[in-house]
GROMACS .gro file of C-alpha atoms in nm:
model
  356
    1MET     CA    1   6.997 -13.753   1.489
    2LYS     CA    2   6.760 -13.510   1.347
    3THR     CA    3   6.983 -13.231   1.546
    4ILE     CA    4   7.322 -13.327   1.326
    5LYS     CA    5   7.080 -13.378   1.010
    6PHE     CA    6   6.992 -13.025   1.060
    7LEU     CA    7   7.344 -12.926   1.142
    8TYR     CA    8   7.452 -13.046   0.837
    9THR     CA    9   7.175 -12.875   0.644
   10LEU     CA   10   7.274 -12.579   0.809
   11MET     CA   11   7.643 -12.583   0.718
   12ALA     CA   12   7.596 -12.680   0.332
   13PHE     CA   13   7.317 -12.337   0.369
   14ALA     CA   14   7.572 -12.167   0.479
   15ALA     CA   15   7.856 -12.290   0.221
   16ILE     CA   16   7.633 -12.211  -0.095
   17ILE     CA   17   7.593 -11.863   0.031
   18LEU     CA   18   7.907 -11.816   0.075
   19ILE     CA   19   7.994 -11.941  -0.291
   20ILE     CA   20   7.741 -11.707  -0.404
   21PHE     CA   21   7.884 -11.403  -0.188
   22SER     CA   22   8.262 -11.456  -0.299
   23CYS     CA   23   8.139 -11.508  -0.704
   24GLU     CA   24   7.966 -11.169  -0.639
   25GLN     CA   25   8.327 -10.999  -0.540
   26GLU     CA   26   8.568 -11.134  -0.846
   27PRO     CA   27   8.694 -10.818  -0.974
   28VAL     CA   28   8.510 -10.781  -1.281
   29ASN     CA   29   8.701 -10.689  -1.650
   30ASP     CA   30   8.708 -10.424  -1.873
   31PRO     CA   31   8.430 -10.490  -2.142
   32PRO     CA   32   8.670 -10.589  -2.442
   33ILE     CA   33   8.675 -10.308  -2.716
   34SER     CA   34   8.482 -10.630  -2.926
   35GLN     CA   35   8.177 -10.543  -2.719
   36GLU     CA   36   7.988 -10.198  -2.814
   37PHE     CA   37   7.607 -10.078  -2.729
   38GLU     CA   38   7.397  -9.992  -2.997
   39ASN     CA   39   7.013  -9.876  -2.977
   40GLY     CA   40   7.036 -10.084  -2.682
   41SER     CA   41   7.188 -10.400  -2.829
   42LYS     CA   42   7.486 -10.564  -2.755
   43VAL     CA   43   7.718 -10.582  -3.052
   44GLN     CA   44   8.015 -10.858  -3.152
   45VAL     CA   45   8.286 -10.595  -3.331
   46HIS     CA   46   8.584 -10.769  -3.443
   47ASP     CA   47   8.654 -10.551  -3.755
   48LEU     CA   48   8.894 -10.286  -3.659
   49LEU     CA   49   9.070 -10.045  -3.790
   50LEU     CA   50   9.378  -9.873  -3.588
   51VAL     CA   51   9.559  -9.524  -3.669
   52ALA     CA   52   9.884  -9.436  -3.475
   53ASN     CA   53   9.878  -9.068  -3.405
   54ARG     CA   54  10.282  -8.980  -3.382
   55GLU     CA   55  10.222  -8.625  -3.243
   56SER     CA   56   9.949  -8.721  -2.953
   57GLY     CA   57  10.127  -9.027  -2.873
   58THR     CA   58   9.765  -9.203  -2.880
   59ILE     CA   59   9.598  -9.456  -3.071
   60SER     CA   60   9.272  -9.421  -3.226
   61ILE     CA   61   9.042  -9.742  -3.227
   62ILE     CA   62   8.744  -9.757  -3.552
   63ASN     CA   63   8.482  -9.967  -3.558
   64ALA     CA   64   8.549 -10.021  -3.952
   65LYS     CA   65   8.156 -10.125  -3.968
   66THR     CA   66   8.001  -9.834  -3.826
   67MET     CA   67   8.313  -9.596  -3.928
   68LYS     CA   68   8.307  -9.444  -3.541
   69LYS     CA   69   8.596  -9.409  -3.347
   70VAL     CA   70   8.515  -9.639  -3.021
   71ARG     CA   71   8.834  -9.584  -2.837
   72GLN     CA   72   9.158  -9.408  -2.762
   73ILE     CA   73   9.472  -9.544  -2.587
   74LYS     CA   74   9.751  -9.298  -2.427
   75LEU     CA   75  10.059  -9.421  -2.474
   76PRO     CA   76  10.255  -9.523  -2.139
   77LYS     CA   77  10.537  -9.275  -2.168
   78SER     CA   78  10.435  -8.903  -2.181
   79ASN     CA   79  10.698  -8.822  -2.486
   80ALA     CA   80  10.589  -9.112  -2.660
   81GLN     CA   81  10.608  -9.133  -3.128
   82PRO     CA   82  10.353  -9.440  -3.212
   83THR     CA   83  10.503  -9.442  -3.567
   84TYR     CA   84  10.389  -9.815  -3.696
   85LEU     CA   85  10.155 -10.067  -3.639
   86ALA     CA   86  10.128 -10.450  -3.673
   87PHE     CA   87   9.882 -10.725  -3.545
   88SER     CA   88   9.888 -11.086  -3.434
   89LYS     CA   89   9.613 -11.296  -3.485
   90LYS     CA   90   9.786 -11.594  -3.401
   91ARG     CA   91   9.854 -11.408  -3.024
   92ASN     CA   92   9.534 -11.130  -3.085
   93GLN     CA   93   9.832 -10.874  -2.976
   94LEU     CA   94   9.917 -10.517  -3.128
   95TYR     CA   95  10.254 -10.421  -3.164
   96VAL     CA   96  10.331 -10.001  -3.161
   97GLY     CA   97  10.672  -9.880  -3.241
   98ASP     CA   98  10.767  -9.600  -3.056
   99PHE     CA   99  10.985  -9.374  -3.200
  100ALA     CA  100  11.095  -9.194  -2.904
  101THR     CA  101  11.149  -9.456  -2.651
  102GLN     CA  102  11.298  -9.723  -2.856
  103SER     CA  103  11.026  -9.939  -2.763
  104ILE     CA  104  10.783 -10.175  -2.914
  105TRP     CA  105  10.477 -10.205  -2.638
  106VAL     CA  106  10.245 -10.478  -2.647
  107TYR     CA  107   9.854 -10.502  -2.629
  108ARG     CA  108   9.626 -10.731  -2.597
  109ALA     CA  109   9.369 -10.682  -2.910
  110GLU     CA  110   9.092 -10.759  -2.759
  111ASN     CA  111   9.067 -10.497  -2.437
  112PHE     CA  112   9.380 -10.284  -2.542
  113LYS     CA  113   9.527 -10.341  -2.240
  114LEU     CA  114   9.931 -10.319  -2.192
  115GLU     CA  115  10.112 -10.623  -2.168
  116GLY     CA  116  10.466 -10.549  -2.232
  117ARG     CA  117  10.727 -10.357  -2.329
  118ILE     CA  118  10.981 -10.545  -2.623
  119PRO     CA  119  11.352 -10.298  -2.615
  120ILE     CA  120  11.466 -10.180  -2.965
  121GLN     CA  121  11.722  -9.957  -3.104
  122LYS     CA  122  11.658  -9.598  -3.208
  123GLY     CA  123  11.374  -9.444  -3.437
  124ALA     CA  124  11.094  -9.737  -3.473
  125PHE     CA  125  10.941  -9.702  -3.827
  126HIS     CA  126  10.831  -9.940  -4.047
  127MET     CA  127  10.736 -10.300  -3.925
  128TRP     CA  128  10.551 -10.636  -4.003
  129VAL     CA  129  10.507 -10.949  -3.822
  130ASN     CA  130  10.429 -11.308  -3.974
  131ASP     CA  131  10.270 -11.576  -3.768
  132ARG     CA  132  10.387 -11.865  -3.913
  133ILE     CA  133  10.733 -11.811  -3.845
  134ASP     CA  134  10.668 -11.545  -3.512
  135GLN     CA  135  10.835 -11.301  -3.587
  136LEU     CA  136  10.846 -10.979  -3.553
  137TRP     CA  137  11.091 -10.728  -3.812
  138VAL     CA  138  11.128 -10.398  -3.700
  139ASN     CA  139  11.339 -10.132  -3.910
  140ASN     CA  140  11.512  -9.839  -3.642
  141ILE     CA  141  11.618  -9.579  -3.864
  142ILE     CA  142  11.833  -9.343  -3.666
  143SER     CA  143  12.049  -9.673  -3.534
  144LYS     CA  144  12.005  -9.799  -3.910
  145THR     CA  145  11.945 -10.118  -3.777
  146ILE     CA  146  11.668 -10.440  -3.813
  147SER     CA  147  11.524 -10.559  -3.482
  148VAL     CA  148  11.394 -10.891  -3.583
  149ILE     CA  149  11.234 -10.993  -3.260
  150ASP     CA  150  11.120 -11.392  -3.167
  151LEU     CA  151  10.733 -11.335  -3.052
  152ASN     CA  152  10.795 -11.671  -2.811
  153SER     CA  153  11.055 -11.531  -2.582
  154TYR     CA  154  10.952 -11.120  -2.717
  155LYS     CA  155  11.334 -11.116  -2.742
  156ALA     CA  156  11.557 -10.983  -3.025
  157LEU     CA  157  11.675 -11.232  -3.204
  158LYS     CA  158  11.951 -11.063  -3.417
  159THR     CA  159  12.008 -10.685  -3.486
  160ILE     CA  160  12.077 -10.666  -3.838
  161ALA     CA  161  12.308 -10.376  -3.926
  162LEU     CA  162  12.284 -10.219  -4.320
  163PRO     CA  163  12.423 -10.413  -4.587
  164THR     CA  164  12.811 -10.349  -4.652
  165LYS     CA  165  12.988 -10.271  -4.986
  166LYS     CA  166  13.039 -10.605  -5.029
  167GLN     CA  167  12.682 -10.733  -5.053
  168ILE     CA  168  12.568 -10.386  -5.226
  169PRO     CA  169  12.876 -10.238  -5.392
  170ARG     CA  170  12.699  -9.888  -5.482
  171ILE     CA  171  12.582  -9.877  -5.142
  172THR     CA  172  12.636  -9.546  -4.920
  173LYS     CA  173  12.704  -9.401  -4.615
  174ASN     CA  174  12.361  -9.240  -4.656
  175ALA     CA  175  12.182  -9.550  -4.627
  176VAL     CA  176  11.916  -9.625  -4.407
  177GLN     CA  177  11.690  -9.936  -4.372
  178HIS     CA  178  11.241  -9.772  -4.429
  179ASP     CA  179  11.022 -10.003  -4.544
  180VAL     CA  180  10.947 -10.412  -4.433
  181VAL     CA  181  10.710 -10.685  -4.544
  182ILE     CA  182  10.766 -11.070  -4.485
  183SER     CA  183  10.609 -11.293  -4.732
  184PRO     CA  184  10.333 -11.513  -4.662
  185ARG     CA  185  10.465 -11.825  -4.629
  186GLY     CA  186  10.766 -11.699  -4.381
  187ASP     CA  187  11.095 -11.731  -4.561
  188ARG     CA  188  11.167 -11.447  -4.670
  189ALA     CA  189  11.184 -11.092  -4.547
  190PHE     CA  190  11.168 -10.786  -4.780
  191VAL     CA  191  11.333 -10.471  -4.669
  192THR     CA  192  11.383 -10.149  -4.879
  193ILE     CA  193  11.686  -9.944  -4.839
  194LEU     CA  194  11.705  -9.557  -4.878
  195ASP     CA  195  12.004  -9.428  -5.041
  196GLY     CA  196  11.990  -9.045  -5.121
  197PRO     CA  197  11.718  -8.905  -5.339
  198SER     CA  198  11.739  -9.157  -5.643
  199ARG     CA  199  11.826  -9.448  -5.532
  200SER     CA  200  11.704  -9.721  -5.354
  201TYR     CA  201  11.758 -10.088  -5.316
  202VAL     CA  202  11.540 -10.391  -5.185
  203ALA     CA  203  11.709 -10.611  -4.989
  204VAL     CA  204  11.603 -10.943  -4.952
  205TYR     CA  205  11.664 -11.157  -4.611
  206ASP     CA  206  11.624 -11.546  -4.562
  207THR     CA  207  11.398 -11.539  -4.226
  208GLN     CA  208  11.567 -11.804  -4.084
  209THR     CA  209  11.941 -11.768  -4.146
  210LEU     CA  210  11.877 -11.377  -4.126
  211ARG     CA  211  12.119 -11.344  -4.376
  212LEU     CA  212  12.119 -11.083  -4.724
  213ARG     CA  213  11.994 -11.363  -5.008
  214ALA     CA  214  11.962 -11.118  -5.289
  215SER     CA  215  11.902 -10.727  -5.422
  216ALA     CA  216  11.790 -10.476  -5.687
  217ALA     CA  217  11.843 -10.090  -5.717
  218VAL     CA  218  11.486  -9.940  -5.772
  219GLY     CA  219  11.438  -9.545  -5.763
  220GLY     CA  220  11.420  -9.285  -5.455
  221ASP     CA  221  11.246  -9.331  -5.160
  222ALA     CA  222  11.076  -9.672  -5.206
  223HIS     CA  223  10.830  -9.835  -5.004
  224THR     CA  224  10.702 -10.190  -4.980
  225PHE     CA  225  10.397 -10.438  -5.032
  226ILE     CA  226  10.368 -10.781  -5.052
  227SER     CA  227  10.048 -10.995  -5.186
  228ASP     CA  228  10.035 -11.356  -5.341
  229ASN     CA  229  10.343 -11.371  -5.505
  230ARG     CA  230  10.389 -11.040  -5.592
  231LEU     CA  231  10.634 -10.764  -5.427
  232TYR     CA  232  10.495 -10.425  -5.502
  233VAL     CA  233  10.717 -10.157  -5.422
  234PRO     CA  234  10.595  -9.760  -5.471
  235VAL     CA  235  10.882  -9.561  -5.591
  236GLN     CA  236  10.777  -9.177  -5.486
  237ASN     CA  237  11.058  -9.029  -5.637
  238ASN     CA  238  11.028  -9.172  -6.006
  239ASN     CA  239  10.649  -9.164  -5.971
  240LYS     CA  240  10.576  -9.552  -6.030
  241ILE     CA  241  10.501  -9.866  -5.830
  242VAL     CA  242  10.776 -10.172  -5.929
  243VAL     CA  243  10.601 -10.501  -5.956
  244PHE     CA  244  10.844 -10.785  -5.874
  245ASP     CA  245  10.777 -11.179  -5.899
  246VAL     CA  246  10.896 -11.362  -5.573
  247SER     CA  247  10.786 -11.693  -5.656
  248ASP     CA  248  11.153 -11.802  -5.735
  249GLY     CA  249  11.375 -11.498  -5.639
  250LEU     CA  250  11.363 -11.148  -5.744
  251LYS     CA  251  11.249 -11.052  -6.106
  252ARG     CA  252  11.058 -10.754  -6.227
  253VAL     CA  253  10.819 -10.779  -6.459
  254SER     CA  254  10.593 -10.397  -6.466
  255ALA     CA  255  10.586 -10.115  -6.373
  256LEU     CA  256  10.250  -9.912  -6.260
  257SER     CA  257  10.251  -9.531  -6.303
  258LEU     CA  258  10.126  -9.300  -6.001
  259GLU     CA  259  10.306  -8.986  -5.937
  260SER     CA  260  10.506  -9.010  -5.549
  261ALA     CA  261  10.365  -9.317  -5.523
  262HIS     CA  262  10.421  -9.407  -5.184
  263GLY     CA  263  10.141  -9.514  -4.924
  264ILE     CA  264  10.002  -9.899  -5.022
  265THR     CA  265   9.770 -10.163  -4.945
  266ALA     CA  266   9.509 -10.424  -5.113
  267ASN     CA  267   9.230 -10.651  -5.110
  268LYS     CA  268   9.164 -10.993  -5.290
  269ASP     CA  269   9.107 -10.799  -5.604
  270PHE     CA  270   9.266 -10.442  -5.639
  271LEU     CA  271   9.578 -10.286  -5.537
  272ILE     CA  272   9.535  -9.899  -5.367
  273VAL     CA  273   9.811  -9.663  -5.366
  274THR     CA  274   9.851  -9.308  -5.277
  275GLY     CA  275  10.021  -9.021  -5.448
  276ILE     CA  276  10.095  -8.833  -5.073
  277GLN     CA  277  10.261  -8.506  -5.284
  278SER     CA  278  10.019  -8.525  -5.607
  279ASN     CA  279   9.738  -8.599  -5.302
  280ARG     CA  280   9.526  -8.872  -5.486
  281ILE     CA  281   9.449  -9.203  -5.455
  282LYS     CA  282   9.464  -9.433  -5.710
  283VAL     CA  283   9.325  -9.850  -5.757
  284PHE     CA  284   9.459 -10.086  -5.951
  285ASN     CA  285   9.320 -10.408  -6.052
  286LYS     CA  286   9.568 -10.665  -5.932
  287LYS     CA  287   9.536 -10.954  -6.225
  288SER     CA  288   9.576 -10.675  -6.563
  289GLY     CA  289   9.752 -10.385  -6.378
  290LYS     CA  290   9.470 -10.153  -6.524
  291ALA     CA  291   9.388  -9.806  -6.295
  292VAL     CA  292   9.018  -9.839  -6.202
  293GLU     CA  293   9.015  -9.506  -6.019
  294ASN     CA  294   9.260  -9.230  -5.964
  295ILE     CA  295   9.041  -8.957  -5.709
  296LYS     CA  296   9.179  -8.635  -5.575
  297THR     CA  297   9.223  -8.619  -5.185
  298GLN     CA  298   8.992  -8.401  -4.946
  299PHE     CA  299   9.341  -8.332  -4.757
  300ASN     CA  300   9.733  -8.294  -4.815
  301THR     CA  301   9.955  -8.559  -4.725
  302PRO     CA  302   9.741  -8.900  -4.798
  303HIS     CA  303  10.027  -9.117  -4.644
  304ASN     CA  304   9.955  -9.470  -4.487
  305VAL     CA  305   9.648  -9.709  -4.568
  306THR     CA  306   9.497 -10.035  -4.488
  307VAL     CA  307   9.201 -10.206  -4.578
  308ASN     CA  308   8.987 -10.380  -4.355
  309LYS     CA  309   8.907 -10.795  -4.287
  310ASP     CA  310   8.690 -10.836  -4.577
  311GLY     CA  311   8.835 -10.546  -4.767
  312THR     CA  312   8.564 -10.308  -4.813
  313THR     CA  313   8.676 -10.003  -4.606
  314LEU     CA  314   8.981  -9.810  -4.653
  315LEU     CA  315   9.145  -9.640  -4.419
  316VAL     CA  316   9.375  -9.291  -4.509
  317SER     CA  317   9.586  -9.173  -4.238
  318HIS     CA  318   9.672  -8.784  -4.361
  319SER     CA  319  10.017  -8.719  -4.198
  320ASP     CA  320  10.144  -8.389  -4.064
  321LYS     CA  321  10.183  -8.219  -3.768
  322GLN     CA  322   9.898  -7.991  -3.790
  323SER     CA  323   9.676  -8.245  -3.912
  324MET     CA  324   9.425  -8.452  -3.752
  325LYS     CA  325   9.258  -8.661  -4.025
  326SER     CA  326   9.212  -8.976  -4.122
  327VAL     CA  327   8.997  -9.085  -4.370
  328LEU     CA  328   8.710  -9.389  -4.417
  329TYR     CA  329   8.621  -9.490  -4.796
  330ARG     CA  330   8.372  -9.793  -4.883
  331ILE     CA  331   8.548  -9.980  -5.157
  332ALA     CA  332   8.293 -10.092  -5.445
  333PRO     CA  333   8.332 -10.434  -5.576
  334THR     CA  334   8.442 -10.282  -5.934
  335GLY     CA  335   8.752 -10.079  -5.741
  336LYS     CA  336   8.533  -9.733  -5.740
  337LEU     CA  337   8.600  -9.502  -5.405
  338LYS     CA  338   8.352  -9.367  -5.171
  339LEU     CA  339   8.449  -9.088  -4.909
  340SER     CA  340   8.219  -9.197  -4.593
  341LYS     CA  341   8.365  -9.041  -4.336
  342ILE     CA  342   8.649  -8.792  -4.180
  343ILE     CA  343   8.740  -8.872  -3.828
  344ASN     CA  344   8.947  -8.667  -3.600
  345THR     CA  345   9.181  -8.900  -3.502
  346GLY     CA  346   9.490  -8.700  -3.322
  347LYS     CA  347   9.761  -8.526  -3.416
  348ASN     CA  348   9.983  -8.631  -3.715
  349PRO     CA  349   9.806  -8.952  -3.791
  350PHE     CA  350  10.068  -9.178  -3.931
  351GLY     CA  351  10.107  -9.588  -3.917
  352VAL     CA  352   9.726  -9.748  -3.946
  353VAL     CA  353   9.655 -10.121  -3.924
  354SER     CA  354   9.388 -10.352  -3.939
  355VAL     CA  355   9.267 -10.549  -3.656
  356TYR     CA  356   9.042 -10.850  -3.683
   0.00000   0.00000   0.00000
């Protein structure tokens, strides 16, 4: 009997050793990007700013709190040209539009490992994601189409062609889709269509039927941004930001002044817009529409902008094939900007996004 008990004890001990050994042999994943070590301490980081470096084929990841570049990702294809970025908090995924390979590359945001590829048409450019409707809209500026991607299936629901003359009578063969945003409720998508140097259109699509609902003409080279029930349309060639009330339709309510108005973002209080040719950044109070800051940039071509999750840090990409400069500013509660860090992210810093 003692012999049997001893054998059972020996077998149990061997099983425990085997379990411990097996656990030690489990593959260890790379630590997520949300973990850094500063001064010997483990710091959780959930506040990142990303830059797509178009000529380098890379994505730079910046800690918004420390303002340090913490990682650089190389896209899978050697000829890749990352233009614009979008982040889904619901899925914790980053989407990278690749101009050269007809691709949206999908990365897991906690460790930035590649998860897959979504095929699209030619010339991936501005894009926008909305988690309420599980859609990603991408403008393909060579194919002159919009890819509407269902993020449940990671396939295109539809590829939308340019509006016809019946829909927009003055549209010409020169027209091309450019910028896009989706309303916070997810019911409408607003696409700017550039049509020569002096005219653009804001086209409003229903995100369920994917049909054109309305349109409005604005000046040349228009971009777009949405905050609450206001649609802001920087019109570069007309030196202004046209403001629409989109709570019920598309109603033009005012215009703000800025020479070569182009890149645009906002925090809860302020609208921040770049003058891409005038090399300026102008900050407007969203409630009053009054300018509270207007600064000259240190480098040429301030292109795209984003703010971090609490709206205290601004990232500006300075785009040009020879440029490598991305600049970080602190945003004061008054809307004033303080230049805080200049980072060489990669060649031709282009699209930017906040990951949180």
